[in-house]
Structures are given as C-alpha cells and as structure tokens.
Amino acid sequence: MFSANDLQARTTLTQSGRTADSGPGLSVNPPVVRMSTVLFDSLADLREAEARRAQSERSLTYAANGNPTAFALEDLINDLEGAHGTCLFPTGLNAVGLMFQAFLRPGQHVLITDAVYPPVRRLARTLLAAFDIEVDYYPADASGIEALIKPNTRMIYAEVPGSQTFAMCDLPALSQLCKARGLLLAVDNSWGSGVLYRPLELGADISLMALTKYVGGHSDVMMGSVSTTEAHFATLKTMQIAMGSTVSPDDAYLALRGARSLAARLAMHERNALQVAQWLQAQPQVIRVMYPALPEHPGHAIWKRDFHGCNGLLSFEFDSPQPDACDRFVDALRLFGIGYSWGGFESLVTQIQAQGDSGPRQILRLQIGLENPDDLIADLQAGFTALAQSA
Ligand SMILES: *Cc1c(COP(=O)(O)O)cnc(C)c1O
C-alpha cells in the first residue's frame, strides 16, 4: 500500500524541522519565538547578516523576513516537497498571488487549468488583469494545450487533481512541453500535501500548498507555502522580502505540530473515504462518485502512476428530479459540518457548482474525516432517506 516515496515522507515528517543541536534540556519541537527586532553584538555583525540575506540566504535580520519557528516549518516543507527553498505565506491564496507577482510581468501570458481552485480565477481577474498579464484557461486533462501557447506565454499553472471533481492531468508530459519551450510550470499541491504527490520530482519548477488543509490538519490555522527548484528560488525570495510577507511564529508552530501526524492522518482519511466512496457507488440515487482511487475515475491510471495514495476528499452526483435535492440531503446530515475548506480531522460537506446539458448538476463534495466510517455512512443514509421521502 505504501510506496517508497510515502515511507520517505513519514520519516521526513518525524525528523525534519526539529530543534537544532538538540541536547539535554532542549525541546523536541522548536519553541515559539515571538519577535520583531533582532539584536546584534555589533554593527559589523548586523551588516554581515544583512549581506547574507541579500544573497537570498536565510539570515535572521528582522522578523518581517522570517522567524526561527517559521524557518523550522520551511525546512520540513522543503524536505517534503524535495525543494531547494520554501517561503511561507499567511494563507494558501496569498501564496498563489505572491507566486504570480514574483514570476509574471506585464505583457506576459499564463495558462491556468480549468479545474483551478475557484478563488484563483478572482485573483486572475483582479491582480493579473490590473498588471496586464493575460490569462487563458486550458482543459483539466490538458488536452490541446499546445494550441493555446502564445509567443508571450510564460507559465502553465496546474492543479492536480482539481479540487472539485479531481480531474487529473499528466504532469510529466506537461513538464516536457514546458521545458522544450522555456515555460515555467507551477502546481497547486494542496491535494497531495507533499505526501501523496511531489510535483517537483515530476518536473515542475514551483509547487505550492494550502497548509491550511491537510498539513495543518486541525482546522485551526491558515497558511500557504511556495517551494521551488534552485533556479527559481531567488526570484521568489526577493519578492517575498520586498512585500514583507511572513507568518506568525504561533501559526508556524501549529502548522508544524499538525504536520507531524500528516502521513498517519492521510492513511486513515483514505481508508475511510474509500469505504464511503464504495458505499455511495451502490446507492441507486447516485449516478457518479468522483474519487481517484476508484477504478472508474477518469484519472485513475495517472493517479496510480504518479501518486502515493488518496486523501479524504470525494464528490458525488445525484440523479434527482428535485432541484433542491442537495439542500434536502444536507439538511438531514448530523455529522458533516457545512462549510468551506477541507483537510481537518472532521467531516465536511459542501455543494459544487457545475452546469450540465439540462441545467445545474447536483454535486456534493465530502471531506471524509477521522470518524468511524460506519457512523458517517449511517449519516449519509439519513440523507438518502430524506430524499426518498420527499420524492
Ligand atoms: C484552500 C485552497 C487554497 C487556498 O488556501 P487558503 O489557505 O484557504 O487561502 C488553494 N488551493 C487549493 C486547492 C485549496 O483547496
């Protein structure tokens, strides 16, 4: 069940980002170091630290440029992603925005997957449009993408799988296309969280994650990361320092603490979600269950080749003549929280907006948490019963 890569991630999560020089009297996890000013012994020391920072080296000069607790988390994410360097941001969406600012310039063109996390479209309409950066969207499976590449195209932005219907694309193939044309390949890796998927190893230049999701894992902290290969790190770091983007040591501590159990949680999310997905497939009102580990999933072959497991996210579509089927179903649930986000220990439900040939499709997305899956199935059964009674 566990690939070598997955096993490697387990050791990384346990050993990386620990207190340096641990010895008698030191904590296992790095302490929360709250600070703004950094004190130096001499002006010469201060100048030396500043000079190292100017070379994109990690150097503690002022806490707007990072703090020791955040540095420990950067190390762990870096090891997970197999990256040269990692920068942290207050939210996942902010990480996407700063990555665009760092790598795109007015007059350039970026191709974004149609399966993208929807707020990135708003980012494109506001930030990118205001800076005259052109955007086009390509099909989730990247079919026909070559025809969309223009002379001013600078970047392809992927999200694998897409976070709503879990559409897959062939990242190694996309990477070959990018390398042949000198394009940057950036990937949203929130779904895989550095354990299930490693885009940089598959040829991407930039991998970013919403640490808010599975890495934090406890629905109590927001954060984003951007990790790059060596060739691109200075560009990212320079923009981060210029913008004064950083994360609080308290938040970094929470994310780091959550990350320790990431591999163990993901394995349990996967086991629970697979059980629920198979049960849903057997329900007469369900016409489609979208979960990459199911052989019927359109991206299943790519998932098997490129991924090291599945998480707790799945979507399913009703075949119901009732336009309010989703509302009726969700109103009957007791264990599933209604709300945005995913990746915490608890189960959640949300509605996915999608158009079909004859009006809106009725799709719910579930984040399957760490509860007893039999209890979750009993809860979902109540949803189907409510649908049947109102039919
Ligand atoms: C949630 C999410 C983000 C944004 O993360 P926030 O921390 O909520 O800003 C980005 N990409 C994907 C795929 C997400 O699910």
mmCIF file of C-alpha atoms and ligand atoms in Angstrom:
data_model
loop_
_atom_site.group_PDB
_atom_site.id
_atom_site.type_symbol
_atom_site.label_atom_id
_atom_site.label_comp_id
_atom_site.label_asym_id
_atom_site.label_seq_id
_atom_site.Cartn_x
_atom_site.Cartn_y
_atom_site.Cartn_z
ATOM 1 C CA MET A 1 0.000 0.000 0.000
ATOM 2 C CA PHE A 2 2.760 2.461 0.868
ATOM 3 C CA SER A 3 5.262 3.337 -1.829
ATOM 4 C CA ALA A 4 8.892 4.102 -1.052
ATOM 5 C CA ASN A 5 8.102 7.775 -1.502
ATOM 6 C CA ASP A 6 5.358 7.641 1.053
ATOM 7 C CA LEU A 7 7.628 5.909 3.543
ATOM 8 C CA GLN A 8 10.262 8.580 2.923
ATOM 9 C CA ALA A 9 7.667 11.243 3.750
ATOM 10 C CA ARG A 10 6.863 9.540 7.072
ATOM 11 C CA THR A 11 10.455 9.821 8.247
ATOM 12 C CA THR A 12 10.736 13.388 6.950
ATOM 13 C CA LEU A 13 7.628 14.408 8.884
ATOM 14 C CA THR A 14 9.059 12.946 12.062
ATOM 15 C CA GLN A 15 12.673 14.102 11.824
ATOM 16 C CA SER A 16 12.661 17.382 9.887
ATOM 17 C CA GLY A 17 12.109 20.857 11.372
ATOM 18 C CA ARG A 18 13.235 19.817 14.853
ATOM 19 C CA THR A 19 15.059 21.963 17.397
ATOM 20 C CA ALA A 20 18.645 22.336 16.183
ATOM 21 C CA ASP A 21 21.537 20.898 18.242
ATOM 22 C CA SER A 22 19.089 19.036 20.442
ATOM 23 C CA GLY A 23 20.737 18.028 23.680
ATOM 24 C CA PRO A 24 19.889 17.905 27.363
ATOM 25 C CA GLY A 25 17.181 20.379 28.281
ATOM 26 C CA LEU A 26 16.092 21.210 24.727
ATOM 27 C CA SER A 27 12.602 20.595 23.382
ATOM 28 C CA VAL A 28 11.861 18.172 20.537
ATOM 29 C CA ASN A 29 9.807 20.757 18.653
ATOM 30 C CA PRO A 30 11.264 24.226 18.123
ATOM 31 C CA PRO A 31 9.849 26.816 20.522
ATOM 32 C CA VAL A 32 7.522 29.660 19.542
ATOM 33 C CA VAL A 33 9.902 32.604 19.192
ATOM 34 C CA ARG A 34 7.860 35.823 19.190
ATOM 35 C CA MET A 35 9.886 38.724 17.906
ATOM 36 C CA SER A 36 10.152 41.780 15.719
ATOM 37 C CA THR A 37 13.618 43.221 16.402
ATOM 38 C CA VAL A 38 16.687 41.007 16.177
ATOM 39 C CA LEU A 39 19.590 42.147 18.386
ATOM 40 C CA PHE A 40 23.208 42.042 17.156
ATOM 41 C CA ASP A 41 26.508 42.233 19.059
ATOM 42 C CA SER A 42 27.966 44.836 16.696
ATOM 43 C CA LEU A 43 27.164 46.857 13.602
ATOM 44 C CA ALA A 44 29.610 44.620 11.741
ATOM 45 C CA ASP A 45 27.547 41.556 12.692
ATOM 46 C CA LEU A 46 24.386 43.300 11.561
ATOM 47 C CA ARG A 47 25.973 44.219 8.211
ATOM 48 C CA GLU A 48 27.136 40.655 7.708
ATOM 49 C CA ALA A 49 23.669 39.216 8.396
ATOM 50 C CA GLU A 50 22.126 41.749 6.024
ATOM 51 C CA ALA A 51 24.624 40.878 3.274
ATOM 52 C CA ARG A 52 23.796 37.176 3.572
ATOM 53 C CA ARG A 53 20.086 37.935 3.411
ATOM 54 C CA ALA A 54 20.649 39.995 0.258
ATOM 55 C CA GLN A 55 22.051 36.810 -1.343
ATOM 56 C CA SER A 56 18.712 35.050 -0.611
ATOM 57 C CA GLU A 57 20.379 33.120 2.193
ATOM 58 C CA ARG A 58 18.385 32.502 5.317
ATOM 59 C CA SER A 59 19.550 35.142 7.753
ATOM 60 C CA LEU A 60 17.698 36.481 10.755
ATOM 61 C CA THR A 61 17.821 40.277 10.462
ATOM 62 C CA TYR A 62 14.310 41.445 11.276
ATOM 63 C CA ALA A 63 11.210 39.306 11.830
ATOM 64 C CA ALA A 64 9.448 40.697 8.726
ATOM 65 C CA ASN A 65 11.908 38.421 6.919
ATOM 66 C CA GLY A 66 11.000 35.355 8.958
ATOM 67 C CA ASN A 67 11.397 33.946 12.452
ATOM 68 C CA PRO A 68 13.060 30.779 13.803
ATOM 69 C CA THR A 69 9.774 28.881 14.265
ATOM 70 C CA ALA A 70 8.788 29.604 10.665
ATOM 71 C CA PHE A 71 12.265 28.582 9.487
ATOM 72 C CA ALA A 72 11.762 25.143 11.081
ATOM 73 C CA LEU A 73 8.463 24.723 9.222
ATOM 74 C CA GLU A 74 10.124 25.892 5.981
ATOM 75 C CA ASP A 75 12.724 23.137 6.438
ATOM 76 C CA LEU A 76 10.057 20.481 6.867
ATOM 77 C CA ILE A 77 8.014 21.615 3.840
ATOM 78 C CA ASN A 78 11.200 21.845 1.813
ATOM 79 C CA ASP A 79 12.096 18.245 2.655
ATOM 80 C CA LEU A 80 8.549 17.042 1.891
ATOM 81 C CA GLU A 81 8.449 18.802 -1.490
ATOM 82 C CA GLY A 82 12.030 17.878 -2.388
ATOM 83 C CA ALA A 83 12.633 21.604 -2.983
ATOM 84 C CA HIS A 84 15.656 23.901 -2.919
ATOM 85 C CA GLY A 85 13.769 26.542 -0.947
ATOM 86 C CA THR A 86 10.351 27.284 0.546
ATOM 87 C CA CYS A 87 8.602 30.542 1.501
ATOM 88 C CA LEU A 88 5.576 30.731 3.809
ATOM 89 C CA PHE A 89 2.529 32.992 3.451
ATOM 90 C CA PRO A 90 -0.450 33.873 5.663
ATOM 91 C CA THR A 91 -2.929 31.901 3.502
ATOM 92 C CA GLY A 92 -2.780 29.498 0.586
ATOM 93 C CA LEU A 93 -4.424 32.048 -1.713
ATOM 94 C CA ASN A 94 -1.867 34.688 -0.707
ATOM 95 C CA ALA A 95 0.870 32.202 -1.652
ATOM 96 C CA VAL A 96 -0.641 31.859 -5.149
ATOM 97 C CA GLY A 97 -0.860 35.652 -5.520
ATOM 98 C CA LEU A 98 2.716 36.317 -4.451
ATOM 99 C CA MET A 99 3.976 33.499 -6.676
ATOM 100 C CA PHE A 100 2.258 35.189 -9.667
ATOM 101 C CA GLN A 101 3.767 38.559 -8.675
ATOM 102 C CA ALA A 102 7.221 37.054 -8.411
ATOM 103 C CA PHE A 103 7.263 35.218 -11.744
ATOM 104 C CA LEU A 104 4.942 37.082 -14.144
ATOM 105 C CA ARG A 105 5.420 40.508 -15.767
ATOM 106 C CA PRO A 106 3.109 42.857 -17.704
ATOM 107 C CA GLY A 107 2.561 41.677 -21.270
ATOM 108 C CA GLN A 108 3.128 38.027 -20.415
ATOM 109 C CA HIS A 109 0.543 35.258 -20.658
ATOM 110 C CA VAL A 110 -0.277 32.456 -18.217
ATOM 111 C CA LEU A 111 -2.298 29.306 -18.915
ATOM 112 C CA ILE A 112 -4.379 28.188 -15.910
ATOM 113 C CA THR A 113 -6.212 24.876 -15.602
ATOM 114 C CA ASP A 114 -9.973 24.981 -15.900
ATOM 115 C CA ALA A 115 -10.040 22.753 -12.768
ATOM 116 C CA VAL A 116 -8.443 25.501 -10.679
ATOM 117 C CA TYR A 117 -9.472 26.321 -7.094
ATOM 118 C CA PRO A 118 -12.174 28.940 -7.908
ATOM 119 C CA PRO A 119 -10.728 31.926 -5.937
ATOM 120 C CA VAL A 120 -7.661 31.794 -8.237
ATOM 121 C CA ARG A 121 -9.989 32.928 -11.068
ATOM 122 C CA ARG A 122 -10.844 36.014 -8.992
ATOM 123 C CA LEU A 123 -7.120 36.572 -8.411
ATOM 124 C CA ALA A 124 -6.631 36.413 -12.191
ATOM 125 C CA ARG A 125 -9.487 38.903 -12.800
ATOM 126 C CA THR A 126 -8.152 41.369 -10.230
ATOM 127 C CA LEU A 127 -4.383 41.141 -9.686
ATOM 128 C CA LEU A 128 -3.317 39.729 -13.067
ATOM 129 C CA ALA A 129 -5.718 41.851 -15.132
ATOM 130 C CA ALA A 130 -4.603 45.022 -13.302
ATOM 131 C CA PHE A 131 -0.990 44.284 -14.226
ATOM 132 C CA ASP A 132 -1.794 43.478 -17.884
ATOM 133 C CA ILE A 133 -0.978 39.811 -17.521
ATOM 134 C CA GLU A 134 -3.062 37.764 -19.948
ATOM 135 C CA VAL A 135 -4.848 34.617 -18.759
ATOM 136 C CA ASP A 136 -6.363 31.711 -20.641
ATOM 137 C CA TYR A 137 -7.821 28.525 -19.197
ATOM 138 C CA TYR A 138 -6.941 25.068 -20.544
ATOM 139 C CA PRO A 139 -8.966 21.823 -20.212
ATOM 140 C CA ALA A 140 -8.450 19.953 -16.923
ATOM 141 C CA ASP A 141 -6.835 16.979 -18.690
ATOM 142 C CA ALA A 142 -4.538 19.433 -20.584
ATOM 143 C CA SER A 143 -5.745 18.096 -23.950
ATOM 144 C CA GLY A 144 -4.965 20.531 -26.769
ATOM 145 C CA ILE A 145 -2.899 22.796 -24.529
ATOM 146 C CA GLU A 146 -0.150 23.238 -27.143
ATOM 147 C CA ALA A 147 -2.530 25.160 -29.383
ATOM 148 C CA LEU A 148 -3.131 27.665 -26.541
ATOM 149 C CA ILE A 149 0.542 28.543 -26.069
ATOM 150 C CA LYS A 150 1.379 32.006 -27.412
ATOM 151 C CA PRO A 151 4.714 33.748 -28.044
ATOM 152 C CA ASN A 152 4.287 35.673 -24.751
ATOM 153 C CA THR A 153 3.261 32.634 -22.645
ATOM 154 C CA ARG A 154 5.464 32.494 -19.536
ATOM 155 C CA MET A 155 3.805 29.974 -17.228
ATOM 156 C CA ILE A 156 1.500 26.975 -17.078
ATOM 157 C CA TYR A 157 -0.378 26.758 -13.806
ATOM 158 C CA ALA A 158 -1.748 23.310 -12.889
ATOM 159 C CA GLU A 159 -3.715 21.859 -10.006
ATOM 160 C CA VAL A 160 -3.521 18.076 -9.797
ATOM 161 C CA PRO A 161 -6.030 16.745 -9.181
ATOM 162 C CA GLY A 162 -8.558 19.569 -9.486
ATOM 163 C CA SER A 163 -10.133 20.118 -6.089
ATOM 164 C CA GLN A 164 -13.787 19.753 -7.147
ATOM 165 C CA THR A 165 -14.106 16.747 -9.435
ATOM 166 C CA PHE A 166 -10.482 15.536 -9.045
ATOM 167 C CA ALA A 167 -9.653 15.796 -12.747
ATOM 168 C CA MET A 168 -6.122 14.581 -13.488
ATOM 169 C CA CYS A 169 -3.513 15.728 -15.950
ATOM 170 C CA ASP A 170 -0.246 14.131 -16.994
ATOM 171 C CA LEU A 171 2.264 16.343 -15.182
ATOM 172 C CA PRO A 172 5.453 14.694 -16.552
ATOM 173 C CA ALA A 173 4.115 15.264 -20.096
ATOM 174 C CA LEU A 174 3.239 18.885 -19.248
ATOM 175 C CA SER A 175 6.723 19.341 -17.819
ATOM 176 C CA GLN A 176 8.351 18.108 -21.066
ATOM 177 C CA LEU A 177 6.264 20.547 -23.048
ATOM 178 C CA CYS A 178 7.270 23.400 -20.703
ATOM 179 C CA LYS A 179 10.969 22.535 -20.713
ATOM 180 C CA ALA A 180 11.069 22.369 -24.525
ATOM 181 C CA ARG A 181 9.634 25.907 -24.722
ATOM 182 C CA GLY A 182 11.259 27.517 -21.701
ATOM 183 C CA LEU A 183 7.959 27.909 -19.804
ATOM 184 C CA LEU A 184 7.582 27.786 -16.034
ATOM 185 C CA LEU A 185 5.398 25.003 -14.622
ATOM 186 C CA ALA A 186 3.689 25.823 -11.313
ATOM 187 C CA VAL A 187 1.460 23.314 -9.493
ATOM 188 C CA ASP A 188 -1.038 23.642 -6.642
ATOM 189 C CA ASN A 189 -0.140 20.612 -4.498
ATOM 190 C CA SER A 190 -2.673 21.135 -1.685
ATOM 191 C CA TRP A 191 -4.481 17.871 -2.502
ATOM 192 C CA GLY A 192 -1.327 15.763 -2.251
ATOM 193 C CA SER A 193 0.153 17.800 0.606
ATOM 194 C CA GLY A 194 3.709 16.678 -0.185
ATOM 195 C CA VAL A 195 2.987 13.112 0.924
ATOM 196 C CA LEU A 196 0.688 11.849 -1.835
ATOM 197 C CA TYR A 197 2.244 13.862 -4.697
ATOM 198 C CA ARG A 198 5.605 15.504 -5.339
ATOM 199 C CA PRO A 199 5.308 17.827 -8.375
ATOM 200 C CA LEU A 200 8.957 18.977 -8.303
ATOM 201 C CA GLU A 201 10.093 15.365 -8.741
ATOM 202 C CA LEU A 202 7.725 15.078 -11.718
ATOM 203 C CA GLY A 203 9.308 18.079 -13.434
ATOM 204 C CA ALA A 204 7.509 21.159 -12.054
ATOM 205 C CA ASP A 205 9.522 24.302 -11.203
ATOM 206 C CA ILE A 206 7.196 25.556 -8.488
ATOM 207 C CA SER A 207 4.932 23.646 -6.082
ATOM 208 C CA LEU A 208 2.609 25.443 -3.708
ATOM 209 C CA MET A 209 0.290 24.240 -0.964
ATOM 210 C CA ALA A 210 -2.508 25.500 1.241
ATOM 211 C CA LEU A 211 -1.033 24.322 4.551
ATOM 212 C CA THR A 212 -4.459 25.291 5.915
ATOM 213 C CA LYS A 213 -5.673 21.924 4.605
ATOM 214 C CA TYR A 214 -4.069 18.551 5.421
ATOM 215 C CA VAL A 215 -0.673 19.800 6.634
ATOM 216 C CA GLY A 216 -2.195 21.908 9.434
ATOM 217 C CA GLY A 217 -4.896 19.273 9.667
ATOM 218 C CA HIS A 218 -6.810 20.589 12.674
ATOM 219 C CA SER A 219 -8.981 23.388 11.206
ATOM 220 C CA ASP A 220 -7.332 25.984 13.435
ATOM 221 C CA VAL A 221 -4.602 27.635 11.348
ATOM 222 C CA MET A 222 -4.266 29.249 7.914
ATOM 223 C CA MET A 223 -1.059 29.239 5.892
ATOM 224 C CA GLY A 224 0.395 28.718 2.434
ATOM 225 C CA SER A 225 3.775 27.608 1.107
ATOM 226 C CA VAL A 226 5.620 28.032 -2.191
ATOM 227 C CA SER A 227 8.560 25.714 -2.888
ATOM 228 C CA THR A 228 10.866 25.885 -5.903
ATOM 229 C CA THR A 229 13.864 24.323 -7.571
ATOM 230 C CA GLU A 230 17.229 26.056 -7.158
ATOM 231 C CA ALA A 231 16.956 28.031 -10.405
ATOM 232 C CA HIS A 232 13.834 29.903 -9.252
ATOM 233 C CA PHE A 233 14.205 30.377 -5.529
ATOM 234 C CA ALA A 234 15.968 33.764 -5.535
ATOM 235 C CA THR A 235 13.161 35.278 -7.653
ATOM 236 C CA LEU A 236 10.550 34.103 -5.166
ATOM 237 C CA LYS A 237 12.518 35.039 -2.048
ATOM 238 C CA THR A 238 13.317 38.519 -3.376
ATOM 239 C CA MET A 239 9.615 39.250 -3.928
ATOM 240 C CA GLN A 240 8.660 37.849 -0.534
ATOM 241 C CA ILE A 241 11.175 40.095 1.229
ATOM 242 C CA ALA A 242 10.135 43.082 -0.897
ATOM 243 C CA MET A 243 6.488 42.577 0.101
ATOM 244 C CA GLY A 244 7.233 41.927 3.790
ATOM 245 C CA SER A 245 5.218 38.693 3.703
ATOM 246 C CA THR A 246 5.748 36.455 6.680
ATOM 247 C CA VAL A 247 3.821 34.182 9.082
ATOM 248 C CA SER A 248 3.494 34.426 12.833
ATOM 249 C CA PRO A 249 5.580 32.026 14.959
ATOM 250 C CA ASP A 250 2.396 30.854 16.718
ATOM 251 C CA ASP A 251 0.830 29.863 13.404
ATOM 252 C CA ALA A 252 4.051 28.255 12.190
ATOM 253 C CA TYR A 253 4.153 26.225 15.396
ATOM 254 C CA LEU A 254 0.583 24.991 14.878
ATOM 255 C CA ALA A 255 1.244 24.003 11.259
ATOM 256 C CA LEU A 256 4.464 22.220 12.228
ATOM 257 C CA ARG A 257 2.728 20.377 15.044
ATOM 258 C CA GLY A 258 -0.075 19.332 12.723
ATOM 259 C CA ALA A 259 2.400 18.108 10.115
ATOM 260 C CA ARG A 260 3.910 15.525 12.481
ATOM 261 C CA SER A 261 0.860 13.269 12.068
ATOM 262 C CA LEU A 262 0.165 14.117 8.401
ATOM 263 C CA ALA A 263 1.051 10.712 6.900
ATOM 264 C CA ALA A 264 -0.866 8.803 9.577
ATOM 265 C CA ARG A 265 -3.939 11.015 9.181
ATOM 266 C CA LEU A 266 -3.884 10.770 5.384
ATOM 267 C CA ALA A 267 -3.788 6.975 5.539
ATOM 268 C CA MET A 268 -6.883 6.975 7.753
ATOM 269 C CA HIS A 269 -8.674 9.623 5.659
ATOM 270 C CA GLU A 270 -8.016 7.418 2.626
ATOM 271 C CA ARG A 271 -9.293 4.230 4.235
ATOM 272 C CA ASN A 272 -12.474 5.944 5.474
ATOM 273 C CA ALA A 273 -13.080 7.772 2.185
ATOM 274 C CA LEU A 274 -12.663 4.618 0.098
ATOM 275 C CA GLN A 275 -15.236 2.834 2.251
ATOM 276 C CA VAL A 276 -17.698 5.735 1.896
ATOM 277 C CA ALA A 277 -16.998 6.058 -1.867
ATOM 278 C CA GLN A 278 -17.723 2.376 -2.482
ATOM 279 C CA TRP A 279 -20.894 2.585 -0.409
ATOM 280 C CA LEU A 280 -22.042 5.668 -2.346
ATOM 281 C CA GLN A 281 -21.435 3.848 -5.652
ATOM 282 C CA ALA A 282 -24.006 1.257 -4.573
ATOM 283 C CA GLN A 283 -26.745 3.834 -3.854
ATOM 284 C CA PRO A 284 -29.460 3.987 -6.554
ATOM 285 C CA GLN A 285 -29.787 7.803 -6.442
ATOM 286 C CA VAL A 286 -26.056 8.292 -7.114
ATOM 287 C CA ILE A 287 -25.009 8.485 -10.754
ATOM 288 C CA ARG A 288 -21.303 9.208 -10.251
ATOM 289 C CA VAL A 289 -18.749 9.100 -7.455
ATOM 290 C CA MET A 290 -15.577 11.087 -8.079
ATOM 291 C CA TYR A 291 -12.603 9.703 -6.155
ATOM 292 C CA PRO A 292 -9.249 8.973 -7.848
ATOM 293 C CA ALA A 293 -8.724 5.610 -6.114
ATOM 294 C CA LEU A 294 -11.863 4.202 -7.781
ATOM 295 C CA PRO A 295 -11.034 2.278 -10.994
ATOM 296 C CA GLU A 296 -13.963 4.086 -12.695
ATOM 297 C CA HIS A 297 -12.402 7.517 -12.098
ATOM 298 C CA PRO A 298 -11.270 9.074 -15.427
ATOM 299 C CA GLY A 299 -7.855 9.928 -13.953
ATOM 300 C CA HIS A 300 -7.340 6.601 -12.185
ATOM 301 C CA ALA A 301 -4.413 5.426 -14.360
ATOM 302 C CA ILE A 302 -2.498 8.687 -13.872
ATOM 303 C CA TRP A 303 -3.273 8.603 -10.160
ATOM 304 C CA LYS A 304 -1.840 5.085 -9.910
ATOM 305 C CA ARG A 305 1.290 6.072 -11.793
ATOM 306 C CA ASP A 306 2.085 9.456 -10.185
ATOM 307 C CA PHE A 307 0.526 9.459 -6.700
ATOM 308 C CA HIS A 308 1.264 7.652 -3.452
ATOM 309 C CA GLY A 309 -2.249 7.346 -2.104
ATOM 310 C CA CYS A 310 -5.557 9.179 -1.865
ATOM 311 C CA ASN A 311 -6.986 11.584 0.722
ATOM 312 C CA GLY A 312 -10.426 12.101 2.278
ATOM 313 C CA LEU A 313 -11.986 14.224 -0.479
ATOM 314 C CA LEU A 314 -14.692 12.881 -2.761
ATOM 315 C CA SER A 315 -17.588 14.280 -4.767
ATOM 316 C CA PHE A 316 -20.779 12.568 -5.857
ATOM 317 C CA GLU A 317 -23.603 13.462 -8.192
ATOM 318 C CA PHE A 318 -27.307 12.789 -7.676
ATOM 319 C CA ASP A 319 -29.773 11.786 -10.259
ATOM 320 C CA SER A 320 -32.777 13.568 -8.806
ATOM 321 C CA PRO A 321 -35.639 15.483 -10.423
ATOM 322 C CA GLN A 322 -35.830 17.678 -7.297
ATOM 323 C CA PRO A 323 -33.962 20.951 -7.871
ATOM 324 C CA ASP A 324 -33.322 21.259 -4.130
ATOM 325 C CA ALA A 325 -32.002 17.698 -3.719
ATOM 326 C CA CYS A 326 -28.670 18.884 -2.339
ATOM 327 C CA ASP A 327 -30.355 21.066 0.311
ATOM 328 C CA ARG A 328 -32.699 18.264 1.391
ATOM 329 C CA PHE A 329 -29.837 15.792 1.578
ATOM 330 C CA VAL A 330 -27.515 18.072 3.558
ATOM 331 C CA ASP A 331 -30.271 19.200 5.947
ATOM 332 C CA ALA A 332 -30.636 15.571 7.067
ATOM 333 C CA LEU A 333 -26.930 15.183 7.968
ATOM 334 C CA ARG A 334 -25.752 15.477 11.558
ATOM 335 C CA LEU A 335 -22.059 14.518 11.481
ATOM 336 C CA PHE A 336 -20.989 16.522 8.422
ATOM 337 C CA GLY A 337 -20.238 20.182 9.082
ATOM 338 C CA ILE A 338 -21.370 22.627 6.394
ATOM 339 C CA GLY A 339 -18.518 24.906 5.467
ATOM 340 C CA TYR A 340 -15.564 25.799 3.283
ATOM 341 C CA SER A 341 -12.160 24.204 3.340
ATOM 342 C CA TRP A 342 -11.062 20.623 3.995
ATOM 343 C CA GLY A 343 -8.114 18.725 5.396
ATOM 344 C CA GLY A 344 -9.084 18.871 9.072
ATOM 345 C CA PHE A 345 -9.842 15.848 11.242
ATOM 346 C CA GLU A 346 -13.597 16.404 10.902
ATOM 347 C CA SER A 347 -16.039 15.561 8.131
ATOM 348 C CA LEU A 348 -17.473 18.372 5.985
ATOM 349 C CA VAL A 349 -19.960 18.748 3.149
ATOM 350 C CA THR A 350 -20.254 21.454 0.523
ATOM 351 C CA GLN A 351 -22.080 21.913 -2.770
ATOM 352 C CA ILE A 352 -20.173 22.079 -6.058
ATOM 353 C CA GLN A 353 -21.496 24.462 -8.718
ATOM 354 C CA ALA A 354 -21.421 22.791 -12.129
ATOM 355 C CA GLN A 355 -23.575 23.106 -15.244
ATOM 356 C CA GLY A 356 -24.847 20.090 -17.154
ATOM 357 C CA ASP A 357 -26.601 19.868 -20.528
ATOM 358 C CA SER A 358 -30.023 20.344 -18.906
ATOM 359 C CA GLY A 359 -29.431 22.835 -16.104
ATOM 360 C CA PRO A 360 -27.293 22.759 -12.968
ATOM 361 C CA ARG A 361 -25.815 19.413 -11.911
ATOM 362 C CA GLN A 362 -26.398 18.302 -8.341
ATOM 363 C CA ILE A 363 -22.986 17.571 -6.870
ATOM 364 C CA LEU A 364 -21.872 17.443 -3.246
ATOM 365 C CA ARG A 365 -18.263 17.299 -2.102
ATOM 366 C CA LEU A 366 -17.428 15.462 1.089
ATOM 367 C CA GLN A 367 -14.314 15.727 3.190
ATOM 368 C CA ILE A 368 -14.275 12.387 4.980
ATOM 369 C CA GLY A 369 -12.759 12.902 8.417
ATOM 370 C CA LEU A 370 -11.359 10.565 11.034
ATOM 371 C CA GLU A 371 -14.725 9.499 12.479
ATOM 372 C CA ASN A 372 -15.892 5.883 12.436
ATOM 373 C CA PRO A 373 -16.826 5.415 8.756
ATOM 374 C CA ASP A 374 -19.855 3.322 9.713
ATOM 375 C CA ASP A 375 -21.245 6.353 11.566
ATOM 376 C CA LEU A 376 -20.618 8.563 8.526
ATOM 377 C CA ILE A 377 -22.383 6.061 6.270
ATOM 378 C CA ALA A 378 -25.375 5.944 8.635
ATOM 379 C CA ASP A 379 -25.498 9.758 8.478
ATOM 380 C CA LEU A 380 -25.401 9.739 4.664
ATOM 381 C CA GLN A 381 -28.123 7.066 4.680
ATOM 382 C CA ALA A 382 -30.331 9.567 6.514
ATOM 383 C CA GLY A 383 -29.723 11.985 3.638
ATOM 384 C CA PHE A 384 -30.876 9.437 1.057
ATOM 385 C CA THR A 385 -33.889 8.551 3.184
ATOM 386 C CA ALA A 386 -34.874 12.250 3.319
ATOM 387 C CA LEU A 387 -34.590 12.418 -0.497
ATOM 388 C CA ALA A 388 -36.716 9.310 -0.968
ATOM 389 C CA GLN A 389 -39.412 10.586 1.428
ATOM 390 C CA SER A 390 -39.745 13.894 -0.404
ATOM 391 C CA ALA A 391 -39.761 12.307 -3.866
HETATM 392 C C1 LIG B 1 -7.977 26.060 0.110
HETATM 393 C C2 LIG B 1 -7.175 26.027 -1.114
HETATM 394 C C3 LIG B 1 -6.325 27.065 -1.438
HETATM 395 C C4 LIG B 1 -6.227 28.335 -0.635
HETATM 396 O O1 LIG B 1 -5.838 28.120 0.696
HETATM 397 P P1 LIG B 1 -6.312 29.118 1.855
HETATM 398 O O2 LIG B 1 -5.335 28.866 2.932
HETATM 399 O O3 LIG B 1 -7.722 28.754 2.184
HETATM 400 O O4 LIG B 1 -6.192 30.514 1.287
HETATM 401 C C5 LIG B 1 -5.565 26.937 -2.588
HETATM 402 N N1 LIG B 1 -5.657 25.852 -3.370
HETATM 403 C C6 LIG B 1 -6.472 24.835 -3.084
HETATM 404 C C7 LIG B 1 -6.518 23.649 -3.973
HETATM 405 C C8 LIG B 1 -7.264 24.882 -1.956
HETATM 406 O O5 LIG B 1 -8.097 23.877 -1.683
#
